[in-house]
Tab-separated table of C-alpha atoms in Angstrom:
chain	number	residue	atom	x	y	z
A	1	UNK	CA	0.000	0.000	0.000
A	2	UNK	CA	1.095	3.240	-0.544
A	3	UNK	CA	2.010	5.204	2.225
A	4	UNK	CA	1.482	9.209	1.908
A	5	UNK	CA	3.235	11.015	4.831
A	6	UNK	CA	0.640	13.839	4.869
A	7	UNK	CA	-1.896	11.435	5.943
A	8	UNK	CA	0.274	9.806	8.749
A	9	UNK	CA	-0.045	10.925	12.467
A	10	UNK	CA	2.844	12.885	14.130
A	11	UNK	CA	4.516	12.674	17.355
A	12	UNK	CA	6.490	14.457	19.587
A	13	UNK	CA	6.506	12.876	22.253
A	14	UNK	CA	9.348	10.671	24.180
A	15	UNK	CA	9.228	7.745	26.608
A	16	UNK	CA	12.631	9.172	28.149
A	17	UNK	CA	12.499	9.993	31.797
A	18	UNK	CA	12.094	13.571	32.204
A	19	UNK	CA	15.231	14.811	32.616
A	20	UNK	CA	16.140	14.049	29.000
A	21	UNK	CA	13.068	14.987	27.033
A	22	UNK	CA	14.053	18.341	26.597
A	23	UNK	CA	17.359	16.936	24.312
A	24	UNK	CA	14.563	15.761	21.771
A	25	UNK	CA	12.029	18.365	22.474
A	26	UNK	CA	12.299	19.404	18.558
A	27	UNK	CA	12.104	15.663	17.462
A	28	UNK	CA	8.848	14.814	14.885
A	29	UNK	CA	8.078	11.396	13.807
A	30	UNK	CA	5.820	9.620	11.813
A	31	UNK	CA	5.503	6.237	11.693
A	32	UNK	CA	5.203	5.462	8.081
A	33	UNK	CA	6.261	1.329	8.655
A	34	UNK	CA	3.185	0.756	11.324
A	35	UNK	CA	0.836	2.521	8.616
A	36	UNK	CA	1.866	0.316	6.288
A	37	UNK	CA	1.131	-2.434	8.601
A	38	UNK	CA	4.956	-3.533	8.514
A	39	UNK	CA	5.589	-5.608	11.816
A	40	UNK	CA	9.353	-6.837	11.567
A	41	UNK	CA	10.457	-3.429	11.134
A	42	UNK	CA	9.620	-0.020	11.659
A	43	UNK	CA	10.118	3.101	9.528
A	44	UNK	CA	9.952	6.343	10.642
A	45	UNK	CA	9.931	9.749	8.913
A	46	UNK	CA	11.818	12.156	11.369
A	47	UNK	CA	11.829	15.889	11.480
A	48	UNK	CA	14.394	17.416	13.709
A	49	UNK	CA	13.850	21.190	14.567
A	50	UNK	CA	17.849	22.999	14.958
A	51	UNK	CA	19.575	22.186	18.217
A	52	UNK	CA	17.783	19.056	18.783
A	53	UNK	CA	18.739	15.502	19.119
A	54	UNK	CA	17.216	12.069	17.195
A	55	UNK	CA	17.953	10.370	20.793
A	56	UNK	CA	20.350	10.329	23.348
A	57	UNK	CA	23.979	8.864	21.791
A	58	UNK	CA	23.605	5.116	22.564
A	59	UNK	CA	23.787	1.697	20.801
A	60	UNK	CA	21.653	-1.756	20.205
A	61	UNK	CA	22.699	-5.306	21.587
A	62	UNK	CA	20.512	-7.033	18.702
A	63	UNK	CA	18.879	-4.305	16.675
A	64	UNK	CA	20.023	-3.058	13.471
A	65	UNK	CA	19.691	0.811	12.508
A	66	UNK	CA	19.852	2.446	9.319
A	67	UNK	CA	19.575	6.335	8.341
A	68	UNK	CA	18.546	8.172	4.911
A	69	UNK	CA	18.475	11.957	4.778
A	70	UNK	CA	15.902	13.575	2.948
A	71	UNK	CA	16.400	17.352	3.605
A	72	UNK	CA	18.802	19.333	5.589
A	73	UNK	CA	21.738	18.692	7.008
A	74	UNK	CA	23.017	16.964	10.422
A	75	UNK	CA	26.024	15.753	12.101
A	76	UNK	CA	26.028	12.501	13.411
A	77	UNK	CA	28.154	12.157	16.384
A	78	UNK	CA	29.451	8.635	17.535
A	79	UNK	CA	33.304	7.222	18.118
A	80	UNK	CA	34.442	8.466	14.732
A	81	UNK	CA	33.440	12.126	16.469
A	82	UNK	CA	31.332	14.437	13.875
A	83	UNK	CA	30.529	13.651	10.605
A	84	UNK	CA	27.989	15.915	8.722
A	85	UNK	CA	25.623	13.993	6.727
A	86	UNK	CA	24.377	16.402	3.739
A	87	UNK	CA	20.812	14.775	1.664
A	88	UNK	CA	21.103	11.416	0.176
A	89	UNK	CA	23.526	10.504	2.612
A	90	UNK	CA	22.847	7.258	4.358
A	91	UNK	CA	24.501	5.630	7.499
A	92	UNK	CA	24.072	2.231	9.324
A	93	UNK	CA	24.428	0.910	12.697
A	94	UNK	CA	24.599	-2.984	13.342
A	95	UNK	CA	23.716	-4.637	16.025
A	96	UNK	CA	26.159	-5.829	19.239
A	97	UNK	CA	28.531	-2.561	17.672
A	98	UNK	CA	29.772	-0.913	20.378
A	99	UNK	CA	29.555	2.287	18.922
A	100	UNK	CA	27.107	5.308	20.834
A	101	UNK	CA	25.394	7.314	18.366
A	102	UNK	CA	23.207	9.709	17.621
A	103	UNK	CA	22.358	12.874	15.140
A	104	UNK	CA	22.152	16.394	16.144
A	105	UNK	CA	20.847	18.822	14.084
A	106	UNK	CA	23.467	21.748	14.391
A	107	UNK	CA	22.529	23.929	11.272
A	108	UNK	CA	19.932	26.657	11.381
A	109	UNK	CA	17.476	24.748	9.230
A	110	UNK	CA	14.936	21.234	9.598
A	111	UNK	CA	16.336	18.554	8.316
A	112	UNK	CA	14.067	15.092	7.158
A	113	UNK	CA	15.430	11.752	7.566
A	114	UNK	CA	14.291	8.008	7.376
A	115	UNK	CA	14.637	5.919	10.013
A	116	UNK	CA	14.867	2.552	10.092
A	117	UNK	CA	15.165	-0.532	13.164
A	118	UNK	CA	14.085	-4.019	13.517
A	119	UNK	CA	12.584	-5.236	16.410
A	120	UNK	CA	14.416	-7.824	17.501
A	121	UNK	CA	13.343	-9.357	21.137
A	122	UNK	CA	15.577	-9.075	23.615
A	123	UNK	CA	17.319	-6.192	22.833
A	124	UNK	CA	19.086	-3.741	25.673
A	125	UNK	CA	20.542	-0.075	24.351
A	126	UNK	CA	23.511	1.409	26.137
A	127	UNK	CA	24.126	5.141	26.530
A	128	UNK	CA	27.849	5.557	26.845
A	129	UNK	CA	27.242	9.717	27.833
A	130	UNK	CA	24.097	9.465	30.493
A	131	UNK	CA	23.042	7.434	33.527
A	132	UNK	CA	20.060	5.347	31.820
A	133	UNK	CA	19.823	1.792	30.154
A	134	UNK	CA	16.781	0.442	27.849
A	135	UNK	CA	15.480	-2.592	27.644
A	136	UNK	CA	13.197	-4.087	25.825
A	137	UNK	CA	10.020	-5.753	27.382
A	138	UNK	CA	6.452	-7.094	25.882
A	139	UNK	CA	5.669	-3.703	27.054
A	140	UNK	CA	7.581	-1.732	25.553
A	141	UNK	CA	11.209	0.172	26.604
A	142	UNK	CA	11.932	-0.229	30.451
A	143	UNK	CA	14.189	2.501	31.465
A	144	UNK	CA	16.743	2.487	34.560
A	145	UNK	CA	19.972	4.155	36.108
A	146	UNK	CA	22.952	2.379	35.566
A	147	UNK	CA	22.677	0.969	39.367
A	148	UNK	CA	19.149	-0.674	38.530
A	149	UNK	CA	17.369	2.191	39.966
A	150	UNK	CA	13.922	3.214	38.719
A	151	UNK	CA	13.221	6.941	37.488
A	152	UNK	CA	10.670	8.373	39.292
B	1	UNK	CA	29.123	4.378	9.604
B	2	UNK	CA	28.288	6.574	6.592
B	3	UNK	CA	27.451	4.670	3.641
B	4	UNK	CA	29.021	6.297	0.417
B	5	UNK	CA	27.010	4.700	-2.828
B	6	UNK	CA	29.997	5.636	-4.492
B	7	UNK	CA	31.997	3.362	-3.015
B	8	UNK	CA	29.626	0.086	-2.785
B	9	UNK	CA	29.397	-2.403	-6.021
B	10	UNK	CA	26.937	-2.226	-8.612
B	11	UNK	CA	24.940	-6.094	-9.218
B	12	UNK	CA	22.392	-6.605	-12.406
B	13	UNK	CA	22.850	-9.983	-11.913
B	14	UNK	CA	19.507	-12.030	-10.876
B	15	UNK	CA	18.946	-15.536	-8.953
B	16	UNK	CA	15.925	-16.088	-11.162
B	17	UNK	CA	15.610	-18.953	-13.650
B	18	UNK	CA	17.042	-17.973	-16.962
B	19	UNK	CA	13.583	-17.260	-18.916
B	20	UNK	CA	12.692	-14.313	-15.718
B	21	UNK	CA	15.914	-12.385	-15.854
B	22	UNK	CA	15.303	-10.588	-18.924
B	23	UNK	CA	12.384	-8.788	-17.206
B	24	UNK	CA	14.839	-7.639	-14.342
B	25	UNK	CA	18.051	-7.062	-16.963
B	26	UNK	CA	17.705	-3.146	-16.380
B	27	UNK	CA	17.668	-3.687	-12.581
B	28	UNK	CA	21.205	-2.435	-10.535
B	29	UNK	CA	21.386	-2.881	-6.935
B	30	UNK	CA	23.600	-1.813	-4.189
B	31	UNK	CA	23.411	-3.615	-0.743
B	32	UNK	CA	23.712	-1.063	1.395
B	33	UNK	CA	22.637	-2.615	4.335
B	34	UNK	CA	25.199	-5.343	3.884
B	35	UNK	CA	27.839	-2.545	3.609
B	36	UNK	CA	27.255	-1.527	6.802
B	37	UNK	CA	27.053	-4.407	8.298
B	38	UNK	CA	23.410	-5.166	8.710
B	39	UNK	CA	22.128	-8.829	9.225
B	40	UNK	CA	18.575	-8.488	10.668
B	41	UNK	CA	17.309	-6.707	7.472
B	42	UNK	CA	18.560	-5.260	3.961
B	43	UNK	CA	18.662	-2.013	2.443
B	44	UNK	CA	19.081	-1.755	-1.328
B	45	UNK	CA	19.622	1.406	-3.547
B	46	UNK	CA	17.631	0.407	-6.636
B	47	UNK	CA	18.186	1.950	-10.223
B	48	UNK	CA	15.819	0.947	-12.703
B	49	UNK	CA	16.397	1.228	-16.495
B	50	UNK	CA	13.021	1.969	-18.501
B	51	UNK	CA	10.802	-0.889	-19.289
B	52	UNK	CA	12.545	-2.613	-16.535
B	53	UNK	CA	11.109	-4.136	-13.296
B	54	UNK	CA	11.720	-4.926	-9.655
B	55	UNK	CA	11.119	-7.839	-9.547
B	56	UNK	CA	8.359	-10.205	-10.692
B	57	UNK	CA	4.712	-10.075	-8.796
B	58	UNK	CA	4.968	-11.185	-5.808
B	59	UNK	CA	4.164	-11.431	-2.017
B	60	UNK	CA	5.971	-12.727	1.046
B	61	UNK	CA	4.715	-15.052	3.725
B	62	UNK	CA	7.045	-13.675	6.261
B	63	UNK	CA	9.115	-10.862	5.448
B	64	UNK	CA	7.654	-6.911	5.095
B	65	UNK	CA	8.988	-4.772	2.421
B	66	UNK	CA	9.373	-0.807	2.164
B	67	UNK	CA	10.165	0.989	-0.474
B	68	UNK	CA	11.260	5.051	-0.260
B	69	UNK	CA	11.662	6.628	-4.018
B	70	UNK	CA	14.390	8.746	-4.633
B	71	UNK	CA	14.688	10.101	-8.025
B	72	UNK	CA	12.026	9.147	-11.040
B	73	UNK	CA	8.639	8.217	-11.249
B	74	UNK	CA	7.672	4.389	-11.208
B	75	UNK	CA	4.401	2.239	-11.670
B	76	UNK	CA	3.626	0.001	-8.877
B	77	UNK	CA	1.484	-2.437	-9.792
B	78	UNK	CA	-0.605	-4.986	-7.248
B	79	UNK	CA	-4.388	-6.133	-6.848
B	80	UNK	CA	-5.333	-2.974	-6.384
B	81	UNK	CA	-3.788	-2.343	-10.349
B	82	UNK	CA	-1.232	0.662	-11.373
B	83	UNK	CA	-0.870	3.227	-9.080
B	84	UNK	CA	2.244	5.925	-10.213
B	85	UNK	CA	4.696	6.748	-7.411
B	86	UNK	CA	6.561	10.011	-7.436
B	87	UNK	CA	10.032	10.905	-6.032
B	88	UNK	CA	9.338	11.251	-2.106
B	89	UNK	CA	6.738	8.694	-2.135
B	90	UNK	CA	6.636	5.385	-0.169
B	91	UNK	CA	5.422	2.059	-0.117
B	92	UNK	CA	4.927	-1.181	2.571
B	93	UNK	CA	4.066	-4.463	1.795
B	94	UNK	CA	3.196	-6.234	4.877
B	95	UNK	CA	4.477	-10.884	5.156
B	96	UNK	CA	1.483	-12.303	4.663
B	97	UNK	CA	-0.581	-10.034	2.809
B	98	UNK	CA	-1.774	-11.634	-0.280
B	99	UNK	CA	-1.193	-8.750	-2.726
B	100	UNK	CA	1.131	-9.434	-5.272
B	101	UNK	CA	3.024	-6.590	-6.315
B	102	UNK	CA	6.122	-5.259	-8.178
B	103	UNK	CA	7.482	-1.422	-10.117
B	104	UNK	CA	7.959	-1.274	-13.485
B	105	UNK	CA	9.479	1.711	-14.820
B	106	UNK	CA	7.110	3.102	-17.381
B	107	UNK	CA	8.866	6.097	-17.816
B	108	UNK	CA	11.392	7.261	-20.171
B	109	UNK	CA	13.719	7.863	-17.770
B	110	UNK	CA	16.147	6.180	-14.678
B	111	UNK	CA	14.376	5.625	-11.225
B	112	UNK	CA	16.131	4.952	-8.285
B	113	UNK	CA	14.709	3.658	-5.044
B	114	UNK	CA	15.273	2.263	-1.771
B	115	UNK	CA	13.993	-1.376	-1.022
B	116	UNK	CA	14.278	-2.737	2.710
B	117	UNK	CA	13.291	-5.998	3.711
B	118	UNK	CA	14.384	-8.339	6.914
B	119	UNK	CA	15.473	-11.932	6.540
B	120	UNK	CA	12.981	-13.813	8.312
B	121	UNK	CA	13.579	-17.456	8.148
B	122	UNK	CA	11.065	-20.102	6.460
B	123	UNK	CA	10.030	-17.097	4.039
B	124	UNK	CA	7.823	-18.060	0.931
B	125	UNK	CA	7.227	-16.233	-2.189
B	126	UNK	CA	4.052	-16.391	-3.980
B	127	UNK	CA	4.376	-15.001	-7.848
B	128	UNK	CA	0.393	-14.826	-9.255
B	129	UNK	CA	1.171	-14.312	-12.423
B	130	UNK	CA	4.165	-16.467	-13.119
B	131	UNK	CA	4.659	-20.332	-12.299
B	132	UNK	CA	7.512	-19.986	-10.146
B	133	UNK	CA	7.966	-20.675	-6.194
B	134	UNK	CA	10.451	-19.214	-4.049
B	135	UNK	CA	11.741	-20.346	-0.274
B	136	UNK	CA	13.877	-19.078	1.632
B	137	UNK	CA	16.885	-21.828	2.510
B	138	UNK	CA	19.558	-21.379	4.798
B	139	UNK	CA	21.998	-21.597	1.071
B	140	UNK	CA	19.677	-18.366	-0.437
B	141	UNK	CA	16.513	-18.604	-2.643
B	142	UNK	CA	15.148	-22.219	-4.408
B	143	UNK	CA	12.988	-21.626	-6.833
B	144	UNK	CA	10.594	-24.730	-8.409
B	145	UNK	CA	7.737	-24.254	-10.769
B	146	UNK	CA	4.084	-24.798	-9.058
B	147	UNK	CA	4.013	-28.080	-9.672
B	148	UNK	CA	7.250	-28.425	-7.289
B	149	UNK	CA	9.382	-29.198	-10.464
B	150	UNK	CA	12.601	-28.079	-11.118
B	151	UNK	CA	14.074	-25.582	-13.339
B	152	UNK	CA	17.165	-26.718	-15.253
């Protein structure tokens, strides 16, 4: 089926504890893969406002990631340090890869990227910069402290 | 890591018995996904010649499919008949969802797309309009004709 975005629900919301929502306050997705009924995956079109994040930097135990920018222009920040990716750029991020990431949109302008993840079961993300760990659960992310304590 | 296009290899070849690879002999992929490393699903950038097509109709038991278009304009064709899809516009195909489909450039001139799809084991491919079979083995693709025969 053909999936049109202007037809797609957006969100702007985060399931982050509070303290970091603000980092991906400018963050809009749609979720173009669960329109399209898509189970094993997920797509999502993302619009990041200037100064914000796509998440915090982190990395997947078992889920793959891959990136395609649309419009714009944003630095993705990980081991390697900054890269800019410019439109039609692409970038991936395999599972068990030890490598935190995330994208940052440091020009003055929106920029439009795909999204894509699998949903692997089991799968636990690492933040190398902030005190939290995800894991997956039948109910979604679970998010902790480092120490195993719960957010309030 | 940033995938460069530039700097992944071209394939036309096909897997497809010999009489079916004429109708995908305009077809060049790029594994992108692969490039970077991805196992749980693939990410192709397709360029299709005119007259050619994706693939044949078709529908998967198991896997979903996406498709993002880049550059072009490109018939996709399924039960619900031809329906044109312009640069920017996106397509899912959900496992399991009886509605064979493939793109066929009509146009006069190149399209390029992005195709992902995860590697769900025990996968089954059901071509309508062709007699051809496809499952998924742990070696890559068999194909048999309908009647479970062979093709030389």
């Amino acid at each position: 089926m053909i999936i049109n975005p202007e037809n797609i629900p957006s969100r702007t919301t985060s399931n982050y504890p509070d303290e970091f929502k603000p980092l991906v306050s400018g963050r809009v997705k749609q979720a173009l893969g669960n329109a399209a009924k898509l189970t094993n995956f997920g797509v999502n079109l993302v619009t990041l406002a200037p100064e914000s994040c796509s998440a915090l930097r982190h990395w997947h135990t078992l889920q793959d990631e891959f990136i395609y920018v649309i419009e714009g222009e944003i630095t993705l920040i990980s081991n390697e340090g900054e890269q800019i990716l410019k439109r039609g750029m692409m970038a991936g991020f395999p599972a068990g890869e030890e490598n935190g990431h995330h994208l940052v949109n440091k020009s003055d302008a929106m920029v439009v990227y795909l999204e894509i993840g699998d949903r692997t079961l089991g799968d636990r993300v690492t933040y190398p910069d902030d005190d939290i760990i995800a894991e997956s659960t039948p109910d979604g992310w679970s998010f902790t402290r480092k120490d195993g304590s719960l957010y309030d």
